Structure formats: structure tokens, C-alpha cells
XYZ file of C-alpha atoms in Angstrom:
386
model
C -27.506 -6.697 -6.439
C -23.798 -7.264 -7.022
C -24.266 -7.126 -10.790
C -24.048 -3.329 -10.945
C -20.482 -3.717 -9.603
C -19.536 -6.424 -12.124
C -16.837 -4.326 -13.819
C -14.922 -3.447 -10.651
C -15.618 -5.973 -7.900
C -13.264 -8.732 -6.667
C -13.945 -12.278 -7.819
C -16.490 -14.296 -5.879
C -15.830 -17.811 -4.539
C -17.703 -19.421 -7.434
C -15.277 -17.832 -9.916
C -12.071 -18.995 -8.214
C -11.497 -22.321 -10.076
C -12.078 -20.753 -13.535
C -9.802 -17.781 -12.894
C -7.067 -20.009 -11.434
C -7.209 -22.253 -14.503
C -6.917 -19.174 -16.733
C -3.903 -17.919 -14.758
C -2.051 -21.218 -15.004
C -2.445 -21.053 -18.773
C -1.181 -17.470 -19.041
C 2.223 -17.561 -20.744
C 3.292 -14.084 -19.546
C 2.463 -14.960 -15.937
C 4.372 -18.254 -16.170
C 7.369 -16.500 -17.756
C 7.498 -13.966 -14.899
C 7.318 -16.755 -12.314
C 10.097 -18.621 -14.147
C 12.287 -15.491 -14.088
C 11.504 -14.870 -10.428
C 12.081 -18.445 -9.288
C 14.939 -19.457 -11.620
C 16.628 -16.211 -12.723
C 19.650 -17.950 -14.284
C 17.751 -20.537 -16.296
C 14.685 -18.546 -17.347
C 16.332 -16.982 -20.411
C 17.570 -20.087 -22.191
C 15.231 -22.658 -20.667
C 12.062 -20.601 -20.213
C 10.204 -22.753 -22.765
C 10.891 -25.865 -20.653
C 10.295 -24.241 -17.260
C 6.871 -22.772 -18.017
C 4.978 -26.081 -18.399
C 6.707 -27.422 -15.268
C 5.671 -24.366 -13.268
C 2.109 -24.614 -14.598
C 1.941 -28.280 -13.562
C 3.314 -27.470 -10.107
C 0.777 -24.673 -9.606
C -2.158 -26.821 -10.716
C -1.145 -29.474 -8.208
C -0.353 -27.000 -5.412
C -3.662 -25.139 -5.756
C -5.874 -28.075 -6.760
C -9.253 -28.195 -5.064
C -9.213 -24.575 -3.879
C -12.696 -23.189 -4.242
C -12.899 -20.059 -2.086
C -11.035 -16.768 -1.768
C -10.447 -17.436 1.949
C -8.883 -20.823 1.198
C -6.681 -19.176 -1.425
C -5.502 -16.496 1.046
C -4.762 -19.198 3.594
C -2.701 -21.050 0.995
C -0.784 -17.888 0.011
C -0.031 -16.890 3.615
C 3.184 -18.973 3.971
C 4.522 -17.334 0.775
C 3.837 -13.892 2.290
C 5.633 -15.034 5.476
C 8.652 -16.002 3.411
C 8.663 -12.701 1.496
C 8.512 -10.807 4.793
C 11.351 -12.886 6.224
C 13.556 -12.364 3.181
C 12.919 -8.678 2.560
C 12.488 -7.214 6.054
C 14.041 -7.282 9.508
C 10.603 -8.052 10.886
C 7.154 -6.516 10.917
C 5.458 -5.148 14.041
C 1.970 -3.751 14.440
C 0.000 -1.841 17.052
C -3.579 -0.739 17.633
C -5.240 -3.947 16.406
C -6.933 -4.383 19.785
C -9.191 -1.450 18.852
C -10.785 -3.480 16.049
C -13.649 -5.873 16.734
C -14.337 -9.161 15.049
C -17.387 -9.151 12.838
C -17.243 -5.395 12.195
C -16.279 -3.780 8.901
C -13.911 -0.808 8.708
C -12.673 1.645 6.124
C -8.873 1.522 6.432
C -7.435 4.815 5.171
C -3.661 4.399 4.912
C -0.620 6.354 3.830
C 0.782 5.096 0.547
C 4.442 4.285 -0.082
C 4.463 0.964 -1.913
C 2.106 -0.294 -4.621
C 1.639 -3.889 -3.454
C 3.176 -4.100 0.010
C 1.077 -1.382 1.709
C -2.170 -3.354 1.458
C -0.263 -6.656 1.823
C 1.138 -5.648 5.239
C -2.272 -4.375 6.389
C -3.810 -7.653 5.205
C -1.114 -9.638 6.984
C -1.649 -7.795 10.299
C -5.432 -8.170 10.133
C -5.167 -11.847 9.125
C -2.764 -12.611 12.020
C -5.225 -10.965 14.412
C -7.959 -13.356 13.263
C -10.045 -10.663 11.545
C -11.410 -10.805 8.003
C -9.019 -9.315 5.445
C -10.233 -6.161 3.689
C -11.173 -5.624 0.074
C -8.443 -3.538 -1.567
C -8.791 -0.540 -3.883
C -6.299 -0.696 -6.768
C -5.846 1.676 -9.721
C -6.504 0.297 -13.198
C -3.187 1.847 -14.319
C -1.527 -1.141 -12.626
C -3.715 -3.720 -14.337
C -2.532 -3.417 -17.929
C -2.004 -7.151 -18.183
C -4.946 -9.526 -17.799
C -3.041 -11.820 -15.411
C -2.307 -8.942 -12.991
C -5.986 -8.044 -12.963
C -6.896 -11.706 -12.337
C -4.344 -12.053 -9.533
C -5.455 -8.890 -7.759
C -9.194 -9.554 -8.090
C -8.695 -13.077 -6.742
C -7.079 -11.468 -3.719
C -10.083 -9.245 -2.883
C -8.989 -6.249 -4.935
C -11.520 -4.007 -6.641
C -10.731 -1.640 -9.480
C -10.475 2.143 -9.335
C -10.845 3.467 -12.902
C -8.184 6.159 -12.988
C -7.337 6.143 -16.664
C -10.759 7.441 -17.752
C -10.418 10.962 -19.163
C -13.925 12.216 -20.047
C -15.518 14.269 -17.267
C -18.885 12.490 -17.344
C -17.320 9.037 -17.516
C -15.042 9.955 -14.612
C -18.011 11.109 -12.562
C -19.903 7.886 -13.288
C -16.837 5.795 -12.367
C -16.431 7.596 -9.015
C -20.144 7.297 -8.305
C -19.912 3.513 -8.866
C -16.757 3.278 -6.737
C -18.442 5.212 -3.938
C -21.502 2.954 -4.101
C -19.315 -0.160 -4.052
C -17.260 0.907 -1.017
C -20.407 1.880 0.904
C -22.116 -1.371 -0.132
C -19.092 -3.432 0.954
C -18.962 -1.960 4.449
C -22.629 -1.285 5.140
C -24.371 -4.194 3.399
C -21.765 -6.939 2.986
C -19.998 -6.232 6.287
C -16.619 -6.419 4.506
C -13.777 -3.999 5.360
C -12.110 -1.889 2.669
C -8.513 -0.633 2.331
C -7.893 2.526 0.327
C -4.848 4.786 0.068
C -5.227 8.321 1.442
C -4.227 9.768 -1.949
C -3.795 8.609 -5.527
C -0.214 7.539 -6.226
C 2.588 6.964 -3.742
C 3.930 9.813 -1.575
C 7.285 9.874 -3.326
C 8.641 12.777 -1.258
C 7.635 11.127 2.044
C 4.878 13.715 2.616
C 1.817 11.630 3.508
C -1.322 13.751 3.052
C -4.966 12.764 2.719
C -6.577 14.012 -0.477
C -10.003 15.426 0.410
C -11.233 14.485 -3.106
C -11.119 10.819 -2.039
C -13.256 11.618 1.005
C -15.752 13.519 -1.168
C -15.879 10.517 -3.515
C -16.872 8.283 -0.576
C -19.874 10.552 0.047
C -20.999 10.778 -3.613
C -23.357 7.818 -3.431
C -24.784 8.924 -0.048
C -25.667 12.509 -0.894
C -29.013 12.176 0.937
C -27.137 11.770 4.250
C -25.091 14.508 5.979
C -21.360 14.097 5.220
C -20.274 13.484 8.829
C -22.964 10.869 9.443
C -22.363 9.009 6.155
C -18.607 8.896 6.834
C -18.983 7.775 10.464
C -21.084 4.819 9.249
C -18.013 3.575 7.359
C -15.992 3.439 10.614
C -12.959 5.213 9.113
C -9.753 3.844 10.609
C -6.470 5.699 9.994
C -3.506 3.401 9.290
C 0.175 4.440 9.379
C 2.613 2.218 7.490
C 6.303 2.899 8.130
C 9.157 1.267 6.224
C 12.594 1.769 7.726
C 14.023 1.708 4.184
C 12.160 2.059 0.904
C 13.431 -0.325 -1.801
C 12.230 2.184 -4.427
C 13.845 5.241 -2.800
C 16.499 5.727 -5.532
C 13.906 5.532 -8.315
C 11.673 8.008 -6.461
C 14.606 10.422 -5.961
C 15.409 10.204 -9.661
C 11.795 10.880 -10.643
C 11.523 13.865 -8.264
C 14.797 15.290 -9.596
C 13.675 14.951 -13.237
C 10.297 16.535 -12.414
C 11.972 19.424 -10.585
C 14.484 20.120 -13.363
C 12.375 19.498 -16.499
C 8.849 20.130 -15.214
C 7.517 16.654 -16.004
C 8.269 12.956 -15.865
C 7.228 10.184 -18.245
C 7.286 6.590 -17.082
C 9.208 4.141 -19.239
C 7.328 1.038 -20.460
C 7.374 -1.621 -17.731
C 8.365 0.881 -15.026
C 5.345 0.051 -12.860
C 6.144 -3.662 -13.134
C 9.730 -2.972 -12.038
C 8.514 -0.869 -9.049
C 6.124 -3.621 -8.022
C 8.837 -6.301 -8.180
C 11.406 -4.164 -6.352
C 8.821 -3.120 -3.758
C 8.024 -6.757 -2.992
C 11.522 -8.241 -2.996
C 13.727 -5.262 -2.014
C 15.160 -4.780 1.487
C 12.892 -2.748 3.777
C 14.594 -3.002 7.166
C 11.911 -2.959 9.871
C 8.260 -2.365 9.033
C 5.642 -1.045 11.443
C 1.881 -0.823 10.867
C -0.217 1.193 13.308
C -4.022 1.032 13.347
C -5.613 4.156 14.818
C -8.902 4.036 16.702
C -11.900 3.864 14.332
C -13.321 7.396 14.180
C -16.779 7.560 15.711
C -17.129 11.266 15.090
C -16.214 12.725 11.738
C -15.830 16.472 10.995
C -18.549 18.195 8.959
C -16.614 18.550 5.716
C -13.971 16.744 3.663
C -11.156 19.276 4.234
C -11.473 19.058 8.050
C -11.823 15.276 7.837
C -8.541 15.129 5.846
C -6.803 17.220 8.535
C -8.098 14.899 11.296
C -6.903 11.815 9.384
C -3.484 13.389 8.759
C -3.057 14.145 12.450
C -3.592 10.435 13.205
C -1.601 8.989 10.299
C 1.398 11.326 10.700
C 1.285 11.278 14.498
C 1.432 7.477 14.665
C 4.051 6.987 11.950
C 6.995 5.022 13.401
C 10.187 7.069 12.991
C 13.418 5.066 12.638
C 17.038 6.244 13.200
C 17.465 6.858 9.440
C 14.615 9.401 9.514
C 16.463 11.477 12.129
C 19.794 11.124 10.313
C 18.165 12.429 7.128
C 16.309 15.207 8.942
C 19.439 16.689 10.493
C 21.121 16.963 7.079
C 17.996 18.224 5.268
C 18.072 21.719 3.787
C 14.283 21.925 4.219
C 14.171 21.289 7.967
C 12.006 23.575 10.109
C 14.203 25.636 12.513
C 11.194 26.225 14.809
C 10.872 22.506 15.574
C 12.720 20.930 18.483
C 13.833 17.659 16.933
C 16.222 15.632 19.101
C 19.385 14.088 17.758
C 19.164 10.383 16.801
C 21.878 9.620 19.404
C 19.534 10.612 22.245
C 16.751 8.294 21.054
C 18.422 5.093 19.873
C 21.131 2.791 21.172
C 24.637 2.729 19.761
C 24.254 -0.533 17.856
C 21.019 0.561 16.178
C 22.604 3.874 15.209
C 25.691 2.236 13.730
C 23.536 -0.016 11.561
C 21.493 2.969 10.398
C 24.612 5.045 9.639
C 26.066 2.209 7.552
C 22.847 1.612 5.553
C 22.156 5.332 5.071
C 25.734 6.015 3.869
C 25.367 3.168 1.380
C 22.109 4.623 0.025
C 23.513 8.135 -0.265
C 26.601 6.813 -2.046
C 24.427 4.957 -4.577
C 22.506 8.145 -5.387
C 23.895 10.700 -7.910
C 24.759 13.894 -5.995
C 22.179 16.026 -7.846
C 19.446 13.579 -6.796
C 20.583 13.244 -3.163
C 18.451 16.132 -1.804
C 15.366 14.227 -2.975
C 16.518 11.052 -1.255
C 17.127 12.987 1.969
C 13.700 14.635 1.701
C 11.886 11.277 1.503
C 13.288 10.131 4.832
C 13.263 13.548 6.559
C 9.707 14.724 5.789
C 7.946 12.296 8.197
C 10.068 13.732 11.043
C 9.008 17.298 10.239
C 5.357 16.245 9.895
C 5.272 14.407 13.205
C 7.061 17.077 15.243
C 4.809 19.767 13.782
C 1.822 17.823 15.121
C 3.515 17.294 18.486
C 4.344 20.967 18.858
C 1.314 22.613 17.336
C -1.333 19.916 17.812
């Protein structure tokens, strides 16, 4: 049965040893690890470091034969990354999930790798099975990235297809795979609420994604087919976004020239910065799985947004940005940060926020402010207008 999904599915346990062996022979992958682990030596001594790293990896991961065992092995590395790059991660709402049940996690999207990684981490810590992760093929230009992601339960979303019929076929297959995962395999799925990160901080569910989920279940009413997937809204909040300056720059260039073209290697740089850059505190909230789904995709998107935006954790920096934002909504009653947070927390936020503003060219600053301010507007609009 799984063969129809051959081109997009994650690797199965039986494939783990072969793929690992291929990875540890991949010179590009080894070079990146050398640069990451030994930044000073990698340039001049890369040739000598690569075989050493390959030998270390073969020994470290010897005898691993399942995806679960691999995730267990990687977990301490994730712990270390979280310790180094954050001031701690908290999560809420996990008690609403049951062991042995599969869910469709629909999450806001701010960071390419860390969004699903933090969801995975929370679910893993709670003793639940980690989800399969939807990832765009635009991020898989290099074979080793594709191997790494598919080893870690990622499946491929073909975004770079241009022909209308091919696109339709790709979405049909994706829809069938997600439904098959949850309904037949009993495996949860994580997917972002929209294609591409919300660079302006405005997290909105794209109803096209919800329609795609229904494509392979056209014989069932929309609401019923969606409810079977147990859609679970997830809000991921980063106190600080390591890629905020790059996003502000991109938004500024788009606004002033009408378009933006990524430089070669830009995605790789975003991924690396997103993983290693300072995030402050991180909070992941799992909403209650939706037992009743509205009759159409547009209403479903609105219901998801209400949950995702309403449960987004706002930090002091969000309020600081909101009160200096030219786009703030005068009809909203948004309290001052000083009434919500203690003095020490506020001082830290003021210092970090001033540093970020100072690092941002003045013409790009409004776009930096907007990223942090928009979630405040979105949440208070829901609070005031329901």
C-alpha cells in the first residue's frame, strides 16, 4: 500500500542503516558538520576533519536500526541546542492529547526547522509518538538534507512543481498520504498553517491547505472528513526570532521594489541561524483537538486562527513593539507592558529590544517592529471581538 507514497514518504525502519551509511559518506554533510563543530579549523583542516567526523558518527550511531531509536539517540543533542539557544521551553495543553491516538497538528510557522522540532520535543517529553512532518521540497535541494529530514519522519510537499496538472496530482497524493497516515497508520502529522514563514508576524491559516486535506476524501462531507483527522491547533511563540533582521530586510525590499529574490544558500543560512540563534523563551501551546469542524474551508481557517492567535504567548517585547508601532489599532485596549510584567523582566526585554532595533537599519525598523507587534493586535482583536 505504501508504494504509492514512495516519492514523498519518510524512510521506514528497514531503510535506516542504508541511509545512515550514505549520509556518513556525504562530503558536503561532513564539511557542514566540521564547520559547525570546529569553526576555526574547518577551513584549513577540513580535509583532515571530515574522515574523523565520519568515523565518530559511524561509531556513535552503530547498530541503530529504527527511526524511534534514532530519535532517542538525537534527543540529547536537541536538549543541548535548546539549552544553548533559548532561556527555556515551556508547553501547555498536552494533557488534552491521548496516547495511541493520531492528530493533525496545524501550527503557526515562524522557523523552518525549529517549529516542528519544538512540537516534536514537547510530544516526545509527554511520552506520545512524534508526528510525521510536512516539509517543502524547496528546502531539500541537497540530497543529504532530504536524507536527514526523511530519516526524522519528514515527508515531502512538492512546492516547486509549476504545471497545473502536475500540481494537482502532487496535492492529491499529499492529501492521500496525510489521511492515510492518521486514519490507517495511526501516526500524527505536523503541517504549517500556511506555506512559508509568517515574516510579518501575522499568523493566518491558508484555507487552500485545508481544501488540499479534503481532496482525497471528496466522497465525504468536508466537516466530517476533517473531524476524522482530529485537527489540533498549535501556537508556537518565540520571545525573540533569530531571523528577525533578515525578515525585516526582506519585507523592506519587497515593499520598496515590489519583489525579493533569495540569494544562493539563503535558506541554508536561515536554517542554521534559526537553529543556533538566541530565541529567549519559547512556549508551545496545544489546543484541544477539534471534534466539530465548520462546513467549509474558509470558516475552518477562521476557527483555527481564533485558537492559534488566542493561545499565542505574548512576551514583554511584543508589548514594547506594539506601543511604538505605527500600525496599532486605536480601538483596541492593549495594556502597557509595565502593568503585566515585573521590573526585572521588563528591564531585560528593554535591553534586548534596544539592541535589536540598533542593529536594524532605520528604514527597515518599521518591519522589525511589525513582526513583534502584530501578534498583540491579533490576540486583542480576538479578545475584544471574539
